[in-house]
Amino acid sequence: MLGSYLGDRTTHRRLSERALLRRYLVGCVIWGAIFLVLPGSLKPVWYSLFGWTSVVIAGLRARRFPANIKKPALLIVAAGVVALTGGIVRVVDGAVRGSDYPFPSVADAFSFASLILFLSAILMIVQRRVGRLTLDPVLDAIIGGVAIALIEWRLILLPYLQHSSVPHAHKVTNLIYAALSLLLVVAALLALVSGAQRSLSNRLLAAGLVTTFALDLVATLVTAGYLPSDARLYVAPFAFMFGVAGLLHPSVIMLTSPPSDPALQRRLTNKRIGILALALLTPPLLILTELLVGSSEGMALPAVAALALAPLVVTRLGRLVRQNEQLAETEESLRYVGERLVSAESAADIVRIITIGAEQLLNKNFIYAQLLTELHAIPQTVELQTLDEASRQALKDVVATELHFSGELESRLGSDSSTWSFGSVLMSVDHHAALLVHSRRPLGDNERNAVAALCRETALAFQAHDLTEQQVLQRSEERFGALIDNSSDIVLVLQ
């Protein structure tokens, strides 16, 4: 009954969240229709009203988020608040200076702060998703960022810096905007390749990020005189709309959830192929464009970029190929261990197979492995006589954490700089074990995942072994009971 009540509450909460999202989107459509027919003098006020309403709605929603997503969500809301405050400051500055759009202005400091807050939110989300960043997603993000920076520089910034007659201060300010926007793109690529749970909320927030980057490009063209000053007002509302809609959608609870398959971070996925293809194709396409327009001035930069990107792409492809080979070897070893466990006839066979499997998985990193099955008597168990005092204490600490699921790992450095790793093995509801693995160096991500999988296979093997013994015992009892029930008939026959 309690489960039914909680389920009803969850369903009601999700329906309420979806209703709030629908009302917000309907409000956006109505606001947009009114915005299009308003005179130009009232559009900035109408935009400001929409922006403040959006951040208030998002802020009230973010305050009720779980702790793991509350802080990055509030950072996103704070970025919107600071950006809107900067808009007000720019209007006041313009009134004082007698300009419709003062640039540079003290308001630019608020815009810089807004971009930095947004960047901090993205990095916090990535950190909470993956825990510890590795070199591979960072390389992917840098490669993609360099390619996008090359496009932005060649098509927008370089013509602006070379041919625009605006003052030097304008150019420096726009370069700062471009650098911060590029950092946002790199952070977004890092979030993309690091992996996440697929959700509509993530896609909406990503759309808001893309719109923010586009807004910076529009602002650059406005300050260069290529676009009217109100062009920003037609782009900026979409950044608020997408961002707030992403925070209002019920799937936002998965914002910081780790990827469903950690191994995807080391596989050659379509996302990585797209980023690497963009990096390889961008320089030659820019060179081809210069040739088609009959200009040779801009060919040097794409040529240098091609020379810089090629080693990065080759290095990344080499690492991906090597990691895929290691993953294939690990999967083959785990498959072999699983096949052997199916044919195991006793608990001793399971222990022996798991020990051999750990050695195969860790290869040169392997020193020692043992399945400790009597964790309730750690100080007295004979199994621990091979461990040094530091490792015994580490194992006691691991047991004290009361691990409840098979595959949870804890690692401690040994006295000789080696690593002792202990994986939880749930043999039954009231019987826990631990797989001890002694390695020459700390386990990498691939090795930790393999040891965790080995712990889960161990738990399944013991549970299957116990179930088989129970079935055999049950059959034996049924035969014996049948024999007793029919004993009088047997005696009568013998007489």
Tab-separated table of C-alpha atoms in Angstrom:
chain	number	residue	atom	x	y	z
A	1	MET	CA	0.000	0.000	0.000
A	2	LEU	CA	2.868	2.348	0.814
A	3	GLY	CA	4.467	1.545	-2.560
A	4	SER	CA	1.200	2.351	-4.330
A	5	TYR	CA	0.966	5.651	-2.452
A	6	LEU	CA	4.538	6.629	-3.343
A	7	GLY	CA	3.948	5.634	-6.956
A	8	ASP	CA	0.833	7.808	-7.107
A	9	ARG	CA	2.752	10.744	-5.627
A	10	THR	CA	5.553	10.339	-8.187
A	11	THR	CA	3.067	10.169	-11.066
A	12	HIS	CA	1.222	13.237	-9.764
A	13	ARG	CA	4.490	15.161	-9.411
A	14	ARG	CA	5.559	14.346	-12.976
A	15	LEU	CA	2.169	15.362	-14.363
A	16	SER	CA	2.415	18.638	-12.455
A	17	GLU	CA	5.910	19.276	-13.840
A	18	ARG	CA	4.778	18.572	-17.390
A	19	ALA	CA	1.793	20.895	-16.941
A	20	LEU	CA	4.127	23.670	-15.725
A	21	LEU	CA	6.387	23.103	-18.748
A	22	ARG	CA	3.423	23.251	-21.138
A	23	ARG	CA	2.176	26.478	-19.567
A	24	TYR	CA	5.634	28.001	-19.854
A	25	LEU	CA	5.971	27.054	-23.534
A	26	VAL	CA	2.490	28.397	-24.288
A	27	GLY	CA	3.514	31.600	-22.527
A	28	CYS	CA	6.655	31.760	-24.707
A	29	VAL	CA	4.554	31.491	-27.876
A	30	ILE	CA	2.193	34.246	-26.703
A	31	TRP	CA	5.138	36.420	-25.682
A	32	GLY	CA	6.791	35.889	-29.080
A	33	ALA	CA	3.641	36.819	-30.980
A	34	ILE	CA	3.304	40.059	-29.002
A	35	PHE	CA	7.033	40.771	-29.395
A	36	LEU	CA	6.794	40.648	-33.187
A	37	VAL	CA	4.070	43.305	-33.350
A	38	LEU	CA	5.488	45.662	-30.723
A	39	PRO	CA	7.250	48.865	-31.833
A	40	GLY	CA	11.039	48.784	-31.636
A	41	SER	CA	11.195	51.087	-28.607
A	42	LEU	CA	9.183	48.648	-26.459
A	43	LYS	CA	10.882	45.431	-27.522
A	44	PRO	CA	13.822	45.689	-25.058
A	45	VAL	CA	11.394	46.156	-22.131
A	46	TRP	CA	9.252	43.229	-23.302
A	47	TYR	CA	12.362	41.050	-23.679
A	48	SER	CA	13.563	42.001	-20.187
A	49	LEU	CA	10.150	41.109	-18.727
A	50	PHE	CA	10.287	37.700	-20.435
A	51	GLY	CA	13.835	37.060	-19.232
A	52	TRP	CA	13.134	37.922	-15.580
A	53	THR	CA	9.943	35.869	-15.570
A	54	SER	CA	11.853	32.900	-16.985
A	55	VAL	CA	14.680	33.006	-14.438
A	56	VAL	CA	12.214	33.367	-11.546
A	57	ILE	CA	10.306	30.287	-12.729
A	58	ALA	CA	13.551	28.348	-13.199
A	59	GLY	CA	14.900	29.479	-9.815
A	60	LEU	CA	11.783	28.361	-7.946
A	61	ARG	CA	11.967	25.008	-9.713
A	62	ALA	CA	15.703	24.577	-9.054
A	63	ARG	CA	15.263	25.147	-5.312
A	64	ARG	CA	13.278	21.882	-5.125
A	65	PHE	CA	15.850	19.829	-7.015
A	66	PRO	CA	17.779	16.987	-5.353
A	67	ALA	CA	21.158	17.979	-3.922
A	68	ASN	CA	23.158	16.422	-6.779
A	69	ILE	CA	21.630	18.692	-9.448
A	70	LYS	CA	20.576	21.677	-7.348
A	71	LYS	CA	23.930	23.507	-7.429
A	72	PRO	CA	24.590	23.302	-11.215
A	73	ALA	CA	20.958	24.233	-11.885
A	74	LEU	CA	21.240	27.275	-9.620
A	75	LEU	CA	24.463	28.245	-11.408
A	76	ILE	CA	22.572	28.222	-14.713
A	77	VAL	CA	19.828	30.362	-13.176
A	78	ALA	CA	22.456	32.722	-11.731
A	79	ALA	CA	24.017	33.049	-15.197
A	80	GLY	CA	20.654	34.208	-16.538
A	81	VAL	CA	20.164	36.669	-13.658
A	82	VAL	CA	23.615	38.192	-14.163
A	83	ALA	CA	23.070	38.473	-17.938
A	84	LEU	CA	19.744	40.269	-17.439
A	85	THR	CA	21.315	42.565	-14.835
A	86	GLY	CA	24.006	43.395	-17.380
A	87	GLY	CA	21.278	44.371	-19.843
A	88	ILE	CA	19.788	46.814	-17.339
A	89	VAL	CA	23.219	48.243	-16.598
A	90	ARG	CA	23.836	48.724	-20.333
A	91	VAL	CA	20.553	50.619	-20.714
A	92	VAL	CA	21.459	52.913	-17.806
A	93	ASP	CA	24.975	53.372	-19.182
A	94	GLY	CA	23.518	54.188	-22.587
A	95	ALA	CA	21.180	56.776	-21.078
A	96	VAL	CA	24.113	58.437	-19.323
A	97	ARG	CA	26.365	58.366	-22.390
A	98	GLY	CA	23.597	59.140	-24.899
A	99	SER	CA	24.004	55.909	-26.874
A	100	ASP	CA	21.496	53.230	-27.839
A	101	TYR	CA	24.036	50.437	-27.370
A	102	PRO	CA	27.163	51.541	-25.458
A	103	PHE	CA	30.090	49.257	-26.230
A	104	PRO	CA	32.405	48.581	-24.509
A	105	SER	CA	30.537	49.186	-21.271
A	106	VAL	CA	30.670	48.263	-17.608
A	107	ALA	CA	27.773	45.974	-18.494
A	108	ASP	CA	30.219	43.726	-20.357
A	109	ALA	CA	31.649	42.644	-16.992
A	110	PHE	CA	28.216	41.190	-16.151
A	111	SER	CA	28.124	39.397	-19.493
A	112	PHE	CA	31.579	37.921	-18.867
A	113	ALA	CA	30.477	36.788	-15.406
A	114	SER	CA	27.358	35.193	-16.904
A	115	LEU	CA	29.412	33.152	-19.364
A	116	ILE	CA	31.793	32.077	-16.587
A	117	LEU	CA	28.875	30.926	-14.408
A	118	PHE	CA	27.433	28.954	-17.320
A	119	LEU	CA	30.853	27.405	-17.957
A	120	SER	CA	31.167	26.468	-14.263
A	121	ALA	CA	27.751	24.786	-14.365
A	122	ILE	CA	28.737	22.643	-17.372
A	123	LEU	CA	32.038	21.578	-15.811
A	124	MET	CA	30.278	20.721	-12.532
A	125	ILE	CA	27.749	18.585	-14.404
A	126	VAL	CA	30.540	16.720	-16.215
A	127	GLN	CA	32.467	16.194	-12.975
A	128	ARG	CA	29.413	14.750	-11.223
A	129	ARG	CA	28.664	12.480	-14.157
A	130	VAL	CA	32.063	10.875	-14.574
A	131	GLY	CA	33.763	11.582	-11.239
A	132	ARG	CA	37.300	11.742	-12.593
A	133	LEU	CA	38.147	13.135	-16.011
A	134	THR	CA	40.551	11.165	-18.175
A	135	LEU	CA	42.724	12.335	-21.050
A	136	ASP	CA	40.524	10.905	-23.800
A	137	PRO	CA	37.389	13.114	-23.501
A	138	VAL	CA	39.624	16.128	-22.921
A	139	LEU	CA	41.449	15.385	-26.186
A	140	ASP	CA	38.119	15.038	-28.006
A	141	ALA	CA	36.898	18.369	-26.661
A	142	ILE	CA	40.155	20.150	-27.559
A	143	ILE	CA	40.149	18.742	-31.103
A	144	GLY	CA	36.533	19.803	-31.668
A	145	GLY	CA	37.159	23.181	-30.045
A	146	VAL	CA	40.140	23.910	-32.289
A	147	ALA	CA	38.081	23.097	-35.389
A	148	ILE	CA	35.211	25.370	-34.310
A	149	ALA	CA	37.638	28.119	-33.298
A	150	LEU	CA	39.207	27.938	-36.747
A	151	ILE	CA	35.809	28.364	-38.437
A	152	GLU	CA	34.813	31.246	-36.173
A	153	TRP	CA	38.163	32.974	-36.565
A	154	ARG	CA	38.368	32.664	-40.332
A	155	LEU	CA	34.771	33.480	-41.224
A	156	ILE	CA	33.845	36.078	-38.592
A	157	LEU	CA	36.626	37.360	-36.352
A	158	LEU	CA	39.431	37.759	-38.873
A	159	PRO	CA	37.384	39.848	-41.372
A	160	TYR	CA	36.087	41.884	-38.438
A	161	LEU	CA	39.584	42.583	-37.093
A	162	GLN	CA	41.098	43.307	-40.512
A	163	HIS	CA	38.434	45.410	-42.166
A	164	SER	CA	36.363	46.906	-39.378
A	165	SER	CA	37.019	50.516	-38.528
A	166	VAL	CA	35.809	50.193	-34.939
A	167	PRO	CA	38.157	51.256	-32.113
A	168	HIS	CA	40.739	48.951	-30.633
A	169	ALA	CA	38.795	48.608	-27.346
A	170	HIS	CA	35.819	47.190	-29.269
A	171	LYS	CA	37.996	44.553	-30.879
A	172	VAL	CA	39.585	43.488	-27.580
A	173	THR	CA	36.184	43.180	-25.910
A	174	ASN	CA	34.807	41.083	-28.745
A	175	LEU	CA	37.872	38.823	-28.598
A	176	ILE	CA	37.203	38.224	-24.892
A	177	TYR	CA	33.588	37.346	-25.719
A	178	ALA	CA	34.772	34.981	-28.438
A	179	ALA	CA	37.261	33.272	-26.103
A	180	LEU	CA	34.648	32.706	-23.390
A	181	SER	CA	32.106	31.455	-25.908
A	182	LEU	CA	34.690	29.063	-27.312
A	183	LEU	CA	35.391	27.744	-23.811
A	184	LEU	CA	31.651	27.109	-23.498
A	185	VAL	CA	31.726	25.091	-26.719
A	186	VAL	CA	34.738	23.066	-25.522
A	187	ALA	CA	32.963	22.362	-22.221
A	188	ALA	CA	29.845	21.315	-24.126
A	189	LEU	CA	31.891	18.944	-26.294
A	190	LEU	CA	33.468	17.560	-23.126
A	191	ALA	CA	29.998	16.876	-21.722
A	192	LEU	CA	28.970	15.293	-25.030
A	193	VAL	CA	31.841	12.811	-25.283
A	194	SER	CA	31.979	12.065	-21.536
A	195	GLY	CA	28.593	10.426	-21.792
A	196	ALA	CA	25.244	10.960	-20.097
A	197	GLN	CA	21.806	9.490	-19.725
A	198	ARG	CA	19.768	10.382	-22.790
A	199	SER	CA	17.001	12.808	-21.875
A	200	LEU	CA	15.011	15.643	-23.395
A	201	SER	CA	16.245	17.948	-20.637
A	202	ASN	CA	19.863	17.458	-21.750
A	203	ARG	CA	18.913	18.218	-25.349
A	204	LEU	CA	17.047	21.393	-24.386
A	205	LEU	CA	19.952	22.639	-22.271
A	206	ALA	CA	22.321	21.861	-25.151
A	207	ALA	CA	20.087	23.904	-27.466
A	208	GLY	CA	20.293	26.769	-24.985
A	209	LEU	CA	24.077	26.525	-25.048
A	210	VAL	CA	24.184	26.579	-28.853
A	211	THR	CA	21.908	29.633	-28.837
A	212	THR	CA	24.214	31.371	-26.352
A	213	PHE	CA	27.157	30.770	-28.676
A	214	ALA	CA	25.137	32.068	-31.639
A	215	LEU	CA	24.162	35.136	-29.598
A	216	ASP	CA	27.837	36.000	-29.145
A	217	LEU	CA	28.388	35.799	-32.910
A	218	VAL	CA	25.360	38.041	-33.518
A	219	ALA	CA	26.635	40.536	-30.942
A	220	THR	CA	29.994	40.651	-32.711
A	221	LEU	CA	28.295	41.399	-36.034
A	222	VAL	CA	26.157	44.070	-34.338
A	223	THR	CA	29.190	45.881	-32.915
A	224	ALA	CA	30.885	45.633	-36.311
A	225	GLY	CA	27.903	47.355	-37.922
A	226	TYR	CA	26.853	44.384	-40.060
A	227	LEU	CA	23.545	43.869	-38.181
A	228	PRO	CA	21.123	46.308	-36.495
A	229	SER	CA	21.387	46.676	-32.725
A	230	ASP	CA	18.036	44.959	-32.081
A	231	ALA	CA	19.177	41.745	-33.806
A	232	ARG	CA	20.260	40.399	-30.400
A	233	LEU	CA	16.683	40.635	-29.144
A	234	TYR	CA	15.582	38.064	-31.735
A	235	VAL	CA	18.174	35.489	-30.604
A	236	ALA	CA	18.558	35.972	-26.842
A	237	PRO	CA	15.003	34.854	-25.902
A	238	PHE	CA	15.681	31.398	-27.356
A	239	ALA	CA	18.599	30.922	-24.954
A	240	PHE	CA	16.273	31.581	-22.007
A	241	MET	CA	13.453	29.500	-23.463
A	242	PHE	CA	15.587	26.409	-24.111
A	243	GLY	CA	17.474	26.694	-20.826
A	244	VAL	CA	14.373	27.135	-18.649
A	245	ALA	CA	12.473	24.420	-20.541
A	246	GLY	CA	15.393	22.061	-19.903
A	247	LEU	CA	15.228	22.783	-16.162
A	248	LEU	CA	11.434	22.390	-16.069
A	249	HIS	CA	11.311	19.059	-17.892
A	250	PRO	CA	10.905	16.055	-15.521
A	251	SER	CA	13.948	14.313	-17.034
A	252	VAL	CA	16.201	17.004	-15.490
A	253	ILE	CA	16.671	14.600	-12.559
A	254	MET	CA	19.051	12.683	-14.852
A	255	LEU	CA	21.193	15.767	-15.478
A	256	THR	CA	24.138	14.485	-13.422
A	257	SER	CA	23.463	10.750	-13.798
A	258	PRO	CA	26.507	8.780	-14.977
A	259	PRO	CA	26.396	7.216	-18.440
A	260	SER	CA	24.608	3.880	-18.627
A	261	ASP	CA	27.709	2.253	-20.129
A	262	PRO	CA	31.042	3.666	-18.840
A	263	ALA	CA	32.864	1.761	-21.595
A	264	LEU	CA	31.340	4.149	-24.153
A	265	GLN	CA	33.911	6.727	-23.044
A	266	ARG	CA	36.572	4.561	-24.651
A	267	ARG	CA	34.719	3.353	-27.746
A	268	LEU	CA	34.756	4.813	-31.252
A	269	THR	CA	31.207	6.191	-31.129
A	270	ASN	CA	29.372	8.258	-33.741
A	271	LYS	CA	29.900	11.381	-31.624
A	272	ARG	CA	33.665	10.917	-31.670
A	273	ILE	CA	33.649	10.119	-35.373
A	274	GLY	CA	31.735	13.351	-35.985
A	275	ILE	CA	34.180	15.443	-33.943
A	276	LEU	CA	37.240	13.901	-35.598
A	277	ALA	CA	35.677	14.278	-39.060
A	278	LEU	CA	34.955	17.958	-38.349
A	279	ALA	CA	38.579	18.474	-37.312
A	280	LEU	CA	39.954	16.746	-40.415
A	281	LEU	CA	37.611	18.377	-42.946
A	282	THR	CA	37.555	21.959	-41.653
A	283	PRO	CA	41.042	23.102	-42.838
A	284	PRO	CA	40.776	21.714	-46.405
A	285	LEU	CA	37.244	23.098	-46.762
A	286	LEU	CA	38.431	26.556	-45.712
A	287	ILE	CA	41.344	26.318	-48.166
A	288	LEU	CA	38.938	25.234	-50.914
A	289	THR	CA	36.697	28.210	-50.107
A	290	GLU	CA	39.646	30.570	-50.461
A	291	LEU	CA	40.534	29.043	-53.824
A	292	LEU	CA	36.965	29.356	-55.096
A	293	VAL	CA	36.775	33.044	-54.201
A	294	GLY	CA	40.194	33.626	-55.760
A	295	SER	CA	41.937	34.740	-52.577
A	296	SER	CA	45.190	33.423	-51.155
A	297	GLU	CA	45.409	35.644	-48.083
A	298	GLY	CA	43.513	33.289	-45.764
A	299	MET	CA	45.130	30.020	-46.851
A	300	ALA	CA	48.026	30.107	-44.406
A	301	LEU	CA	45.927	29.758	-41.248
A	302	PRO	CA	43.956	26.667	-42.396
A	303	ALA	CA	47.203	25.078	-43.598
A	304	VAL	CA	48.859	25.607	-40.200
A	305	ALA	CA	45.701	24.358	-38.457
A	306	ALA	CA	45.732	21.212	-40.591
A	307	LEU	CA	49.310	20.510	-39.515
A	308	ALA	CA	48.348	21.069	-35.870
A	309	LEU	CA	45.150	19.023	-35.958
A	310	ALA	CA	46.516	16.028	-37.865
A	311	PRO	CA	48.808	14.775	-35.032
A	312	LEU	CA	46.012	15.274	-32.477
A	313	VAL	CA	43.530	13.294	-34.566
A	314	VAL	CA	46.034	10.521	-35.296
A	315	THR	CA	46.952	10.312	-31.598
A	316	ARG	CA	43.295	10.141	-30.613
A	317	LEU	CA	42.505	7.473	-33.207
A	318	GLY	CA	45.502	5.447	-32.042
A	319	ARG	CA	44.319	5.593	-28.434
A	320	LEU	CA	40.786	4.625	-29.452
A	321	VAL	CA	42.025	1.615	-31.446
A	322	ARG	CA	44.239	0.490	-28.567
A	323	GLN	CA	41.433	0.923	-26.037
A	324	ASN	CA	39.007	-1.003	-28.223
A	325	GLU	CA	41.494	-3.847	-28.452
A	326	GLN	CA	41.862	-3.860	-24.658
A	327	LEU	CA	38.094	-3.840	-24.227
A	328	ALA	CA	37.779	-6.766	-26.638
A	329	GLU	CA	40.398	-8.728	-24.699
A	330	THR	CA	38.677	-7.956	-21.397
A	331	GLU	CA	35.281	-9.005	-22.735
A	332	GLU	CA	36.775	-12.229	-24.070
A	333	SER	CA	38.357	-12.997	-20.677
A	334	LEU	CA	35.085	-12.296	-18.860
A	335	ARG	CA	33.207	-14.496	-21.331
A	336	TYR	CA	35.719	-17.309	-20.722
A	337	VAL	CA	35.349	-16.942	-16.935
A	338	GLY	CA	31.552	-16.999	-17.260
A	339	GLU	CA	31.651	-20.199	-19.325
A	340	ARG	CA	33.928	-21.864	-16.765
A	341	LEU	CA	31.696	-20.779	-13.871
A	342	VAL	CA	28.696	-22.442	-15.518
A	343	SER	CA	30.455	-25.795	-15.282
A	344	ALA	CA	31.766	-25.258	-11.716
A	345	GLU	CA	30.709	-28.130	-9.430
A	346	SER	CA	31.773	-26.795	-6.045
A	347	ALA	CA	32.610	-23.626	-4.148
A	348	ALA	CA	36.300	-24.497	-4.433
A	349	ASP	CA	35.966	-24.591	-8.239
A	350	ILE	CA	34.359	-21.121	-8.212
A	351	VAL	CA	37.171	-19.678	-6.072
A	352	ARG	CA	39.836	-21.196	-8.347
A	353	ILE	CA	38.150	-19.956	-11.563
A	354	ILE	CA	37.724	-16.419	-10.183
A	355	THR	CA	41.381	-16.278	-9.090
A	356	ILE	CA	42.585	-17.383	-12.517
A	357	GLY	CA	40.168	-14.942	-14.159
A	358	ALA	CA	41.551	-12.008	-12.136
A	359	GLU	CA	45.067	-12.895	-13.299
A	360	GLN	CA	43.945	-13.001	-16.937
A	361	LEU	CA	42.135	-9.673	-16.672
A	362	LEU	CA	44.966	-7.720	-15.038
A	363	ASN	CA	47.786	-9.436	-16.928
A	364	LYS	CA	51.105	-7.690	-16.094
A	365	ASN	CA	49.465	-5.566	-13.417
A	366	PHE	CA	48.508	-8.694	-11.460
A	367	ILE	CA	50.292	-9.753	-8.257
A	368	TYR	CA	47.800	-11.713	-6.220
A	369	ALA	CA	44.068	-12.412	-5.930
A	370	GLN	CA	41.953	-14.208	-3.354
A	371	LEU	CA	38.261	-14.559	-2.589
A	372	LEU	CA	37.641	-13.883	1.095
A	373	THR	CA	34.432	-15.634	2.077
A	374	GLU	CA	34.442	-15.219	5.875
A	375	LEU	CA	34.243	-11.474	6.384
A	376	HIS	CA	32.435	-11.833	9.716
A	377	ALA	CA	35.663	-13.128	11.310
A	378	ILE	CA	38.345	-11.025	9.655
A	379	PRO	CA	40.887	-10.803	12.509
A	380	GLN	CA	40.938	-14.578	12.984
A	381	THR	CA	40.511	-15.898	9.475
A	382	VAL	CA	43.383	-17.910	8.072
A	383	GLU	CA	42.796	-16.383	4.640
A	384	LEU	CA	44.335	-13.098	5.802
A	385	GLN	CA	47.670	-14.520	6.934
A	386	THR	CA	49.197	-13.626	3.555
A	387	LEU	CA	48.341	-9.914	3.961
A	388	ASP	CA	50.470	-7.250	5.606
A	389	GLU	CA	49.149	-5.213	8.513
A	390	ALA	CA	48.223	-2.186	6.371
A	391	SER	CA	46.162	-4.359	4.027
A	392	ARG	CA	44.374	-6.022	6.935
A	393	GLN	CA	43.401	-2.653	8.302
A	394	ALA	CA	42.290	-1.506	4.845
A	395	LEU	CA	40.074	-4.577	4.497
A	396	LYS	CA	38.561	-3.913	7.928
A	397	ASP	CA	37.760	-0.378	6.762
A	398	VAL	CA	36.151	-1.756	3.613
A	399	VAL	CA	33.995	-4.183	5.597
A	400	ALA	CA	33.036	-1.397	8.002
A	401	THR	CA	31.513	0.531	5.087
A	402	GLU	CA	28.891	-2.240	4.798
A	403	LEU	CA	28.904	-2.581	1.018
A	404	HIS	CA	25.522	-3.874	-0.057
A	405	PHE	CA	25.929	-4.562	-3.772
A	406	SER	CA	28.208	-6.842	-5.721
A	407	GLY	CA	30.845	-4.995	-7.708
A	408	GLU	CA	31.447	-2.025	-5.386
A	409	LEU	CA	35.202	-1.446	-5.160
A	410	GLU	CA	37.477	0.155	-2.597
A	411	SER	CA	41.235	0.585	-3.121
A	412	ARG	CA	44.086	1.263	-0.714
A	413	LEU	CA	47.783	1.853	-1.315
A	414	GLY	CA	50.007	-0.846	0.156
A	415	SER	CA	53.241	-0.337	2.050
A	416	ASP	CA	55.287	-1.050	-1.106
A	417	SER	CA	53.348	1.434	-3.342
A	418	SER	CA	51.286	-1.380	-4.792
A	419	THR	CA	47.485	-1.300	-4.638
A	420	TRP	CA	45.057	-3.511	-2.725
A	421	SER	CA	41.556	-3.486	-4.188
A	422	PHE	CA	38.579	-5.086	-2.512
A	423	GLY	CA	35.361	-5.805	-4.390
A	424	SER	CA	32.093	-6.566	-2.646
A	425	VAL	CA	30.498	-9.949	-3.419
A	426	LEU	CA	26.936	-10.500	-2.206
A	427	MET	CA	26.791	-14.297	-1.909
A	428	SER	CA	23.381	-14.261	-0.207
A	429	VAL	CA	21.178	-11.842	1.713
A	430	ASP	CA	23.144	-12.280	4.948
A	431	HIS	CA	26.479	-13.475	3.591
A	432	HIS	CA	28.995	-11.023	2.110
A	433	ALA	CA	32.389	-11.816	0.657
A	434	ALA	CA	35.193	-9.760	-0.845
A	435	LEU	CA	37.411	-10.311	-3.845
A	436	LEU	CA	40.907	-9.168	-2.943
A	437	VAL	CA	43.099	-8.065	-5.850
A	438	HIS	CA	46.707	-7.028	-5.333
A	439	SER	CA	48.092	-5.052	-8.288
A	440	ARG	CA	51.404	-3.384	-9.090
A	441	ARG	CA	49.752	-0.022	-9.773
A	442	PRO	CA	46.289	1.505	-9.238
A	443	LEU	CA	43.606	-0.077	-11.381
A	444	GLY	CA	42.624	1.847	-14.494
A	445	ASP	CA	39.001	2.421	-15.457
A	446	ASN	CA	38.945	-0.618	-17.718
A	447	GLU	CA	40.516	-2.821	-15.015
A	448	ARG	CA	38.143	-1.527	-12.309
A	449	ASN	CA	35.144	-2.266	-14.501
A	450	ALA	CA	36.520	-5.750	-15.204
A	451	VAL	CA	37.081	-6.515	-11.501
A	452	ALA	CA	33.594	-5.206	-10.701
A	453	ALA	CA	32.144	-7.496	-13.384
A	454	LEU	CA	34.148	-10.380	-11.931
A	455	CYS	CA	32.625	-9.691	-8.494
A	456	ARG	CA	29.124	-9.774	-9.950
A	457	GLU	CA	29.829	-13.023	-11.787
A	458	THR	CA	31.183	-14.490	-8.540
A	459	ALA	CA	27.996	-13.559	-6.693
A	460	LEU	CA	25.828	-15.093	-9.431
A	461	ALA	CA	27.931	-18.269	-9.439
A	462	PHE	CA	27.599	-18.751	-5.679
A	463	GLN	CA	23.887	-18.020	-5.766
A	464	ALA	CA	23.430	-20.529	-8.593
A	465	HIS	CA	25.547	-23.072	-6.669
A	466	ASP	CA	23.431	-22.605	-3.519
A	467	LEU	CA	20.241	-22.915	-5.535
A	468	THR	CA	21.474	-26.133	-7.123
A	469	GLU	CA	22.368	-27.597	-3.712
A	470	GLN	CA	18.936	-26.653	-2.384
A	471	GLN	CA	17.246	-28.335	-5.336
A	472	VAL	CA	19.341	-31.487	-4.902
A	473	LEU	CA	18.539	-31.538	-1.177
A	474	GLN	CA	14.862	-31.001	-1.891
A	475	ARG	CA	14.790	-33.899	-4.385
A	476	SER	CA	16.596	-36.132	-1.901
A	477	GLU	CA	14.109	-35.257	0.830
A	478	GLU	CA	11.194	-35.919	-1.508
A	479	ARG	CA	12.618	-39.365	-2.415
A	480	PHE	CA	13.238	-40.212	1.219
A	481	GLY	CA	9.753	-39.026	2.172
A	482	ALA	CA	8.225	-41.141	-0.600
A	483	LEU	CA	10.232	-44.119	0.622
A	484	ILE	CA	8.927	-43.682	4.196
A	485	ASP	CA	5.349	-43.199	3.004
A	486	ASN	CA	5.506	-46.441	1.026
A	487	SER	CA	7.450	-48.453	3.616
A	488	SER	CA	4.339	-50.389	4.757
A	489	ASP	CA	3.696	-51.485	1.209
A	490	ILE	CA	7.287	-52.632	0.874
A	491	VAL	CA	7.049	-54.660	4.107
A	492	LEU	CA	3.788	-56.237	2.926
A	493	VAL	CA	5.346	-57.251	-0.355
A	494	LEU	CA	8.323	-58.788	1.407
A	495	GLN	CA	6.017	-60.763	3.695
